[in-house]
mmCIF file of C-alpha atoms and ligand atoms in Angstrom:
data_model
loop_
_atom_site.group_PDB
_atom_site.id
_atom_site.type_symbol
_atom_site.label_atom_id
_atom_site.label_comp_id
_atom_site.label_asym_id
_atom_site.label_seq_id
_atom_site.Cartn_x
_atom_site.Cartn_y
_atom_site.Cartn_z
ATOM 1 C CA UNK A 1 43.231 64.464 27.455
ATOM 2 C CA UNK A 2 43.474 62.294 24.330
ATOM 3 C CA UNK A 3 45.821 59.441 24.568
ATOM 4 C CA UNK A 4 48.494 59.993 21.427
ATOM 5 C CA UNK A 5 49.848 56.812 20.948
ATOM 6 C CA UNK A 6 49.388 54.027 17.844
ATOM 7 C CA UNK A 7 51.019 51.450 19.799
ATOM 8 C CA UNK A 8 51.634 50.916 23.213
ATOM 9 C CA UNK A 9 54.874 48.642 23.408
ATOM 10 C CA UNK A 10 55.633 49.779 27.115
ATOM 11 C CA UNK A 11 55.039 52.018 30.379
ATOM 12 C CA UNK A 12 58.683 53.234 29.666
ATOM 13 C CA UNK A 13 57.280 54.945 27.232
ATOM 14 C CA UNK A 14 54.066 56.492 28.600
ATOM 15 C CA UNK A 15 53.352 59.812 30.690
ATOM 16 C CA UNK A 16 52.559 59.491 34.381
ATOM 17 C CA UNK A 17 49.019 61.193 32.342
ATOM 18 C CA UNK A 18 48.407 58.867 29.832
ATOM 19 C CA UNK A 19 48.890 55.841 32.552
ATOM 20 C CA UNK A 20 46.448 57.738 34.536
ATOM 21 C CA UNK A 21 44.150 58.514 31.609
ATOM 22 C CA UNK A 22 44.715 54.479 30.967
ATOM 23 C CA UNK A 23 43.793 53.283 34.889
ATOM 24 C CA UNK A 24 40.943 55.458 34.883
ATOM 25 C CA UNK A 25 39.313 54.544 31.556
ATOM 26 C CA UNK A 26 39.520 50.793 33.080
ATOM 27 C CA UNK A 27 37.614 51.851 36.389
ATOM 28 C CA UNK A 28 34.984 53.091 34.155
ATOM 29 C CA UNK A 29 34.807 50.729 32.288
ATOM 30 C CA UNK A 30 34.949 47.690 34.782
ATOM 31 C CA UNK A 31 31.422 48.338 35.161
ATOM 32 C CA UNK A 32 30.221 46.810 32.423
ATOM 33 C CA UNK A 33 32.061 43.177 33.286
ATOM 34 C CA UNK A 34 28.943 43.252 35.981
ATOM 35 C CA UNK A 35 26.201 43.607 33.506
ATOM 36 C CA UNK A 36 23.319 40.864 32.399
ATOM 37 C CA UNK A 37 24.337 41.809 28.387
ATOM 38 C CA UNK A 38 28.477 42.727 29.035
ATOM 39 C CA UNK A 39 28.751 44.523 25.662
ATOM 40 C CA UNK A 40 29.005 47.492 24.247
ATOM 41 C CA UNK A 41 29.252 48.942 20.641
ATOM 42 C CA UNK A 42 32.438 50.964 21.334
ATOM 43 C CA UNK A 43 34.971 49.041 19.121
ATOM 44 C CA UNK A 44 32.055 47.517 16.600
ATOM 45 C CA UNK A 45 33.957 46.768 13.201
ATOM 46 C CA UNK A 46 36.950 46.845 14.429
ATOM 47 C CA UNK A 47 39.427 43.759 13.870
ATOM 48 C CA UNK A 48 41.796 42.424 17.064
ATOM 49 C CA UNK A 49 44.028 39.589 16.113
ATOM 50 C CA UNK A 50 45.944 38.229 18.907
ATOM 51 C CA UNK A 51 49.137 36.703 17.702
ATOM 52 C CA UNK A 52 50.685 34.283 20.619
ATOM 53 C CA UNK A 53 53.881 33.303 19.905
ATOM 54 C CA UNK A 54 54.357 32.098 23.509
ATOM 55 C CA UNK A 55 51.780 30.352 25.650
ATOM 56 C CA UNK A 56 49.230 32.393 28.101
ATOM 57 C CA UNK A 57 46.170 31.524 29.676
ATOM 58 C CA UNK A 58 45.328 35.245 31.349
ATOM 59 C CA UNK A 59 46.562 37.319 28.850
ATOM 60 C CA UNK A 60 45.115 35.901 25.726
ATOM 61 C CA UNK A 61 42.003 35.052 26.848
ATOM 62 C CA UNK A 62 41.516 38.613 28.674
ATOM 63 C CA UNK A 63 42.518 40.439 25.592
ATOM 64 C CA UNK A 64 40.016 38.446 23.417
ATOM 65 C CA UNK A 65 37.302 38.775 26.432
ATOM 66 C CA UNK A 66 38.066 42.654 26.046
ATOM 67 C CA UNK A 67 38.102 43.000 22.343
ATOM 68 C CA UNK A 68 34.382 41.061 22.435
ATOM 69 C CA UNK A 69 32.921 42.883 25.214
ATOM 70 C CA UNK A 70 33.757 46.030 22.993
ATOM 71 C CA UNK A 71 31.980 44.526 20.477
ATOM 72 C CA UNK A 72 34.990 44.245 18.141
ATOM 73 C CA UNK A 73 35.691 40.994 16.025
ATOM 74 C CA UNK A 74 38.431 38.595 17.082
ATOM 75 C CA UNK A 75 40.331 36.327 15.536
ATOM 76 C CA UNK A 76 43.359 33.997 17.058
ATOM 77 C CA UNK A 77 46.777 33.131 16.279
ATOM 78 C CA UNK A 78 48.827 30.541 18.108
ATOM 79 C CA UNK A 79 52.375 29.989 16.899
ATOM 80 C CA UNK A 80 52.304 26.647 17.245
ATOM 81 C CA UNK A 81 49.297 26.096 15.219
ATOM 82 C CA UNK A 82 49.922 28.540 12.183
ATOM 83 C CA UNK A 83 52.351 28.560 9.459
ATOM 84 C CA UNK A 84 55.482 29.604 11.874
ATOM 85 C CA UNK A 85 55.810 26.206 12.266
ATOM 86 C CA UNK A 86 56.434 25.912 8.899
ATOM 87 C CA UNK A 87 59.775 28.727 9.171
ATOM 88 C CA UNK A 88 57.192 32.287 8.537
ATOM 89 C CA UNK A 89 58.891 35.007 9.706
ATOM 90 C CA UNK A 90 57.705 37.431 11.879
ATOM 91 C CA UNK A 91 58.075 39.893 9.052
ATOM 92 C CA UNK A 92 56.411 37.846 7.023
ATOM 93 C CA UNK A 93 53.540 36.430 9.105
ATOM 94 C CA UNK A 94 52.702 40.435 9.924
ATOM 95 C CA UNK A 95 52.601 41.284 6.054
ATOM 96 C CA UNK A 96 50.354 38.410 5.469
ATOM 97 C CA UNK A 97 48.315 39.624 8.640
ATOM 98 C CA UNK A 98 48.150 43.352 7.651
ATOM 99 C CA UNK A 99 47.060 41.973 4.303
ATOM 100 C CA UNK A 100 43.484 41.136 5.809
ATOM 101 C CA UNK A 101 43.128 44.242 7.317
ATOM 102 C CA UNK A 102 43.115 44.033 11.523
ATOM 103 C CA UNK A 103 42.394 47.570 13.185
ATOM 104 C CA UNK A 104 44.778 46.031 16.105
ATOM 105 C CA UNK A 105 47.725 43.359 16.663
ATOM 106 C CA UNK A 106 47.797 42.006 19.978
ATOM 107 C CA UNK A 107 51.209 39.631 20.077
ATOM 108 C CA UNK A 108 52.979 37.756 22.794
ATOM 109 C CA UNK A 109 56.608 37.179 21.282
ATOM 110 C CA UNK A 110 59.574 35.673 23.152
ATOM 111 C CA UNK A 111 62.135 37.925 21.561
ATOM 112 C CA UNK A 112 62.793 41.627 23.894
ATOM 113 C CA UNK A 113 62.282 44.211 21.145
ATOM 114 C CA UNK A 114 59.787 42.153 18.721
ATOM 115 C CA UNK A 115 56.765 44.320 19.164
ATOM 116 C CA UNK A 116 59.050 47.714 18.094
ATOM 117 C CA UNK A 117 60.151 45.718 14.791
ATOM 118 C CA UNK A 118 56.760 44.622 14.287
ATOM 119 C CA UNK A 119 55.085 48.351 15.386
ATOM 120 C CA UNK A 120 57.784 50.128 12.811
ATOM 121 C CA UNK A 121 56.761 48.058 9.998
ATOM 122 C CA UNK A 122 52.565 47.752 10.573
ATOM 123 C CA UNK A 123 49.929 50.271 9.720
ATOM 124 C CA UNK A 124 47.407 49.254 12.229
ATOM 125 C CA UNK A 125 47.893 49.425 16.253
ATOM 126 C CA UNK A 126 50.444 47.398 17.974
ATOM 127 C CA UNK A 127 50.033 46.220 21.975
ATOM 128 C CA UNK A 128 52.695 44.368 23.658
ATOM 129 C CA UNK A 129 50.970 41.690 25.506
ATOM 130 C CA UNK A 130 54.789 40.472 26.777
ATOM 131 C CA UNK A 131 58.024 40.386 24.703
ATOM 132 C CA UNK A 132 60.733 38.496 25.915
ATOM 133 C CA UNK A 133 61.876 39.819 29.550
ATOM 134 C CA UNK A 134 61.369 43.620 28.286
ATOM 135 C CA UNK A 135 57.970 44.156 29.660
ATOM 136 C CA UNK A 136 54.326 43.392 29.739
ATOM 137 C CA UNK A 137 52.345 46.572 29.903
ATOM 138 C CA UNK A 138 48.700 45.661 30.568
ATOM 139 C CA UNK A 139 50.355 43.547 33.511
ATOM 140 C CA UNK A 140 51.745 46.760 35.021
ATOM 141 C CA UNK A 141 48.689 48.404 34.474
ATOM 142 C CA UNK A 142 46.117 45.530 35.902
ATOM 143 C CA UNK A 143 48.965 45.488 38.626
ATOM 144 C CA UNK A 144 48.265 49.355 39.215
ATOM 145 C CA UNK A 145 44.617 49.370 39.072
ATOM 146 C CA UNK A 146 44.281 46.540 41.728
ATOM 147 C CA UNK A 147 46.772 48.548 44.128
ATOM 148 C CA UNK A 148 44.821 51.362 43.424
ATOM 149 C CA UNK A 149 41.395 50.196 44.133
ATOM 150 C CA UNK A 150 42.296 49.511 47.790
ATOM 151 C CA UNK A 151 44.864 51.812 48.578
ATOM 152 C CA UNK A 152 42.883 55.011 46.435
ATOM 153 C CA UNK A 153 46.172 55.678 45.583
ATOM 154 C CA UNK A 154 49.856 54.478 44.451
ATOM 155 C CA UNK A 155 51.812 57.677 45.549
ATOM 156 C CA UNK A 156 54.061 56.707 48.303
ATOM 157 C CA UNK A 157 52.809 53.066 48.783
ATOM 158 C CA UNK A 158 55.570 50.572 49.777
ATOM 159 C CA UNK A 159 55.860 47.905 46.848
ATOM 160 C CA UNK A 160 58.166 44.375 47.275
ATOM 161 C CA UNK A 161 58.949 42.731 44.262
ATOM 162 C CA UNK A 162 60.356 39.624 44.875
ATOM 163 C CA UNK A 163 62.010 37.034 42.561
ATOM 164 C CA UNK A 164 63.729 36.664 39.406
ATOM 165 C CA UNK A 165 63.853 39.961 38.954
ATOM 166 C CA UNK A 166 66.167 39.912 35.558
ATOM 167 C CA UNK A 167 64.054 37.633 33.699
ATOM 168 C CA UNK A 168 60.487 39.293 34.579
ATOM 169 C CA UNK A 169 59.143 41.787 31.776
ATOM 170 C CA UNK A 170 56.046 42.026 34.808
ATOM 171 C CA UNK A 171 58.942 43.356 37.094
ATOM 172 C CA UNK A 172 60.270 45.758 34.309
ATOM 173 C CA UNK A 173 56.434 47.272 33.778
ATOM 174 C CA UNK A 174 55.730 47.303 37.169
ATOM 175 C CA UNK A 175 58.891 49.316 38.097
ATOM 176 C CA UNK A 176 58.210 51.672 35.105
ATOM 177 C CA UNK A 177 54.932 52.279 36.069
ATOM 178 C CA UNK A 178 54.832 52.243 39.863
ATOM 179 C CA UNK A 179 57.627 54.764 39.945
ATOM 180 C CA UNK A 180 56.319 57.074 37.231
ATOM 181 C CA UNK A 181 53.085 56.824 39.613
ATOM 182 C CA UNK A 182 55.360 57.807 42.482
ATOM 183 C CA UNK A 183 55.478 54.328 44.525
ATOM 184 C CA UNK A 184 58.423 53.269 46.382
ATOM 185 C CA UNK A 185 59.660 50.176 44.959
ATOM 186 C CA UNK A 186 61.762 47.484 46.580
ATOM 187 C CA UNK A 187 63.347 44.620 44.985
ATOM 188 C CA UNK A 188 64.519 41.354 46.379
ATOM 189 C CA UNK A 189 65.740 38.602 44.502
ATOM 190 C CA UNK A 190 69.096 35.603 44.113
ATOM 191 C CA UNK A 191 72.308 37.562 42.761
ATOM 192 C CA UNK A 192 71.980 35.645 40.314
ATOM 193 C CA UNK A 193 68.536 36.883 39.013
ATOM 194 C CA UNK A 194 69.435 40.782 39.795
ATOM 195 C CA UNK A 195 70.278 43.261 36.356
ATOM 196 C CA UNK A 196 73.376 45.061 37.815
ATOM 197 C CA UNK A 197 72.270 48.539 37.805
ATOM 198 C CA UNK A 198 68.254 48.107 38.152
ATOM 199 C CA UNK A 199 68.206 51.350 40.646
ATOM 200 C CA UNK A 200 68.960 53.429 37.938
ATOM 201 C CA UNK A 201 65.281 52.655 36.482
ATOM 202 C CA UNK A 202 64.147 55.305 38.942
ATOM 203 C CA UNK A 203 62.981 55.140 42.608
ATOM 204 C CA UNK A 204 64.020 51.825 43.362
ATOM 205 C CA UNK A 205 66.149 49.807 46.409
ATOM 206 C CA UNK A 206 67.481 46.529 45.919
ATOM 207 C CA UNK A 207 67.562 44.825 49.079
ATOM 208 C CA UNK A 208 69.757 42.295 50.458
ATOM 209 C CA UNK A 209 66.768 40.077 51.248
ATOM 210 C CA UNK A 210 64.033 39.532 51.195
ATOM 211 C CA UNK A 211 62.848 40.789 54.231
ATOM 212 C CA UNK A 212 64.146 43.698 54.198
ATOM 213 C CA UNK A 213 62.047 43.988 50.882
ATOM 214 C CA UNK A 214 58.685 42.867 52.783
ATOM 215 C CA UNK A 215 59.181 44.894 56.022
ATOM 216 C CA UNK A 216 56.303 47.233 56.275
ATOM 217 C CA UNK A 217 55.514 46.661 52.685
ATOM 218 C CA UNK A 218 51.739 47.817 51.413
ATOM 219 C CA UNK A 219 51.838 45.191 48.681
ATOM 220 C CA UNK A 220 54.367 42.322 48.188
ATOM 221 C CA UNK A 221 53.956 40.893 44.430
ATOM 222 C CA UNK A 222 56.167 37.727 44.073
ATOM 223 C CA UNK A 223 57.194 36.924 40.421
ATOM 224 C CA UNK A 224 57.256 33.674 38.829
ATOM 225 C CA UNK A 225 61.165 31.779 38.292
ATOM 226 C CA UNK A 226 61.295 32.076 34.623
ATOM 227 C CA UNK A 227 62.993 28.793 33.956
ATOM 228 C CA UNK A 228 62.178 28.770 30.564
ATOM 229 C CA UNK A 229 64.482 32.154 29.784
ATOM 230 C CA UNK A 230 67.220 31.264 31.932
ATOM 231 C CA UNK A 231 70.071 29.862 29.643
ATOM 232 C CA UNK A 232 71.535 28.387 32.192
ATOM 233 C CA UNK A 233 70.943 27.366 36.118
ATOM 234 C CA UNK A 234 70.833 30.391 38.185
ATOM 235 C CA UNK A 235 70.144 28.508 41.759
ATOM 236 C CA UNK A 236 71.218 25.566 43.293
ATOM 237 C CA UNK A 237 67.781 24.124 43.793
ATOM 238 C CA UNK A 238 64.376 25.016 43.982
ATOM 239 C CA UNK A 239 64.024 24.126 47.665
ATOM 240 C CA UNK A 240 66.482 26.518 48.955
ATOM 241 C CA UNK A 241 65.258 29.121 46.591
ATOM 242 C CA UNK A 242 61.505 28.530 48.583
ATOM 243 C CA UNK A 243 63.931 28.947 51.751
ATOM 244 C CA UNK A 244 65.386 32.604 50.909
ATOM 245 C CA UNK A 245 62.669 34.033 48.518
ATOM 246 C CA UNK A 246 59.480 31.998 48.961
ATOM 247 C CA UNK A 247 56.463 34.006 50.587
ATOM 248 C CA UNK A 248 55.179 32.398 53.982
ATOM 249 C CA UNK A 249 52.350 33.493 56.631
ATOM 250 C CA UNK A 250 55.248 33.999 58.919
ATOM 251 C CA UNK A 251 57.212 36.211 56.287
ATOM 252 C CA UNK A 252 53.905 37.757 55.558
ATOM 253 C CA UNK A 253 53.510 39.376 58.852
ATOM 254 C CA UNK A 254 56.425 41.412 58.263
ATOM 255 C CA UNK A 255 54.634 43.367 55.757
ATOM 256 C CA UNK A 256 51.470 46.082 57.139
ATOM 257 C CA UNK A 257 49.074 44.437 58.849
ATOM 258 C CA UNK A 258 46.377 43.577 55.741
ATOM 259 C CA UNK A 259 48.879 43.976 53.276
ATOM 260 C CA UNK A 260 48.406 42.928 49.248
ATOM 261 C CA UNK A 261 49.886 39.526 48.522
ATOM 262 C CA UNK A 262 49.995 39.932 44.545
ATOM 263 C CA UNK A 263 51.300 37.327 41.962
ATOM 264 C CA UNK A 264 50.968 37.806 37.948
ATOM 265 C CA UNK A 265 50.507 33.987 37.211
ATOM 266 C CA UNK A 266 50.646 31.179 36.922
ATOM 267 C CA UNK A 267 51.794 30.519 40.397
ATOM 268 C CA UNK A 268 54.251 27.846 41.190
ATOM 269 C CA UNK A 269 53.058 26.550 44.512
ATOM 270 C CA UNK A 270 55.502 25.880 47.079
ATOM 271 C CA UNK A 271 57.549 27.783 45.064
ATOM 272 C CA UNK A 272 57.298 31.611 45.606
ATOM 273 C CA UNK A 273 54.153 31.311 47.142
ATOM 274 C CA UNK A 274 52.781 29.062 49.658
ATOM 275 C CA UNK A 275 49.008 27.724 49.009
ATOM 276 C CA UNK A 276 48.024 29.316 52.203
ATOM 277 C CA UNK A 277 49.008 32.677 51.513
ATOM 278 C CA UNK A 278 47.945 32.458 47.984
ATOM 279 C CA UNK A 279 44.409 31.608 48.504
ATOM 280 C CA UNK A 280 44.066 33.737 51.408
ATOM 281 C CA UNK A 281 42.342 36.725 52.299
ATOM 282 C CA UNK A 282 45.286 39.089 51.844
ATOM 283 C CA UNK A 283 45.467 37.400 48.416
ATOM 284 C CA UNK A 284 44.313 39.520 45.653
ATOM 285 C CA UNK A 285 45.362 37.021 42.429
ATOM 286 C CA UNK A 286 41.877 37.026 41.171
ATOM 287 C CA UNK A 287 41.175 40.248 41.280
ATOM 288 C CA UNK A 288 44.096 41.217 39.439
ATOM 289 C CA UNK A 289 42.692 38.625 36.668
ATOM 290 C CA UNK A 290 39.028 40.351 36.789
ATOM 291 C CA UNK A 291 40.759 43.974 36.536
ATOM 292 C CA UNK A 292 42.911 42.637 33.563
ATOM 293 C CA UNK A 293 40.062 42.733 31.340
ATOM 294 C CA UNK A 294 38.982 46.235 32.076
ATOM 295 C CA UNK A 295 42.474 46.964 31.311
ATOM 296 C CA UNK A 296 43.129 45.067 28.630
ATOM 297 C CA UNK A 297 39.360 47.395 27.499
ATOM 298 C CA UNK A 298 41.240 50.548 28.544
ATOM 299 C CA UNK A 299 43.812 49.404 26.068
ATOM 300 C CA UNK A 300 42.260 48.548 22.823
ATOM 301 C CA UNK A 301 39.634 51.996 23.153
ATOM 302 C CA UNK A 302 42.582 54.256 23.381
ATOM 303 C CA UNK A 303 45.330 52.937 21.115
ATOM 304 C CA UNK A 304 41.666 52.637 18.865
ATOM 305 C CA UNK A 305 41.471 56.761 18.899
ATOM 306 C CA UNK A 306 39.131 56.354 22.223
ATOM 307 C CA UNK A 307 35.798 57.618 20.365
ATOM 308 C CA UNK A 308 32.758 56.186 20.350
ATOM 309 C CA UNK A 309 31.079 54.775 16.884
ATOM 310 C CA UNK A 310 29.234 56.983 14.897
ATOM 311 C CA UNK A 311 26.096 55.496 13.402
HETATM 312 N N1 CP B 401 50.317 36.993 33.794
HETATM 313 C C1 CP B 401 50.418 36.421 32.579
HETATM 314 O O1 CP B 401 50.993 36.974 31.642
HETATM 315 O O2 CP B 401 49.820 35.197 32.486
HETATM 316 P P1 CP B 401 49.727 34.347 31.149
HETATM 317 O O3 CP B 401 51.107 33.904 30.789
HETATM 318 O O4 CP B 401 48.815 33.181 31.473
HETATM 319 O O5 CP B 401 49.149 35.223 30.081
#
């Protein structure tokens, strides 16, 4: 199956096939992350720019480990170092871009919607690496693959999503792609941080706490409170959020025994997680990270045409 799409701005808008055809190009490809010499000629002359207009340790620094290990070129864009400082536009600062020829845009924009405006007016590939709280595709995906890897499968599993569920684009990719994959998601979350409405988005239960959510869950991913999208104060304080939506051993145990304690990053400790939980066995954070790059591979080889380099 060839994967059809320039751009890939979000799971909303992929197949339950082409997320398959996406998870299982990153298993195969995970391999080489393991080598002595972790490269490859697959993307060689291509061009990835990665244009950050909001900060990211994981994301950015995956992408660009992905783009290399393909053997393509990378170059970097930080909004705070380039000429948007100086008023660019978006518009503008993509022109300017295109003008030098990239095969591939990465961007990170803080504006929902920013990545179809850009993808519209661009002749090369667009990915999303997380616009606004819309979504974060290669989040969902790394999300996925993790799951996958110790479960052998998504259908059916029992997902909690905890947190601040309206400002999370990780929430909005996960619950596009977990219930295209035919996972039973379960959200918990303040009032205050719940989209009226969210169980439309497909098989999805909001629950009236939070451990209702966890009960006999297979995974539990807790989000991070997005402070820095919330126009206003959406709980009283951050101790009694840790009260009613903070993940604890004792909490824990409500889940299946061995169950996946997920978390996208960066993790406010004490916060919705607890440091003994997070860096515990049922913690799979890192691995998450390590599958993000042969995601973030996946990615860039199909939206690239997904052939290899002829000589
Ligand atoms: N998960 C995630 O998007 O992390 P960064 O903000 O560090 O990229």
């Amino acid at each position: 199956m060839a994967f059809k799409h320039k751009d890939i701005i979000g799971l909303q808008d992929l197949t339950r096939e082409e997320i398959e055809l996406l998870l299982s190009t990153a298993e195969n490809l995970k391999e080489i992350n393991s080598r002595d010499i972790k490269k490859v000629p697959t993307l060689r002359g291509k061009t990835v720019v990665n244009l950050f207009y909001e900060a990211s340790t994981r994301t950015r620094t995956s992408f660009e480990i992905a783009a290399k290990r393909l053997s393509a070129d990378t170059i970097n864009i930080t909004a705070s170092t380039s000429s948007v400082t100086k008023g660019e536009t978006l518009s503008d600062t993509a022109r300017n871009v295109l003008a030098m020829k990239p095969d591939i845009i990465v961007m990170r924009h803080s504006i929902s919607g920013a990545h179809h405006y850009l993808a519209k007016r661009v002749s090369c590939s667009v990915i999303n690496a997380g616009d606004g709280a819309h979504e974060h595709p290669s989040q969902g995906l790394l999300d996925m693959l993790t799951m996958r890897q110790k479960y052998g499968k998504l259908e059916g599993l029992k997902v909690a999503i905890v947190g601040d569920i309206t400002h999370s684009r990780v929430a909005r990719s996960d619950i596009f792609g977990l219930t295209k994959m035919g996972a039973n998601v379960f959200l918990a979350g303040p009032p205050t941080m719940m989209p009226p409405g969210i169980e439309r988005l497909g098989n999805v239960t909001v629950c009236k706490d939070m451990r209702e959510a966890v009960d006999g869950a297979d995974v539990v991913m807790m989000l991070r409170i997005q402070l820095e999208r919330q126009g206003k104060t959406l709980l009283p304080t951050m101790k009694e959020y840790s009260r009613y939506f903070g993940l604890n051993r004792n909490l824990l145990q409500l889940a299946k025994k061995d169950a996946m304690v997920m978390h996208p990053g960066p993790i406010n400790r004490g916060v919705e997680l607890n440091s003994d939980v997070a860096d515990s066995d049922q913690s799979h954070v890192l691995k998450q990270v390590e599958n993000g790059v042969a995601v973030r591979m996946s990615m860039l080889y199909h939206v690239s045409g997904g052939e290899l380099p002829t000589e």
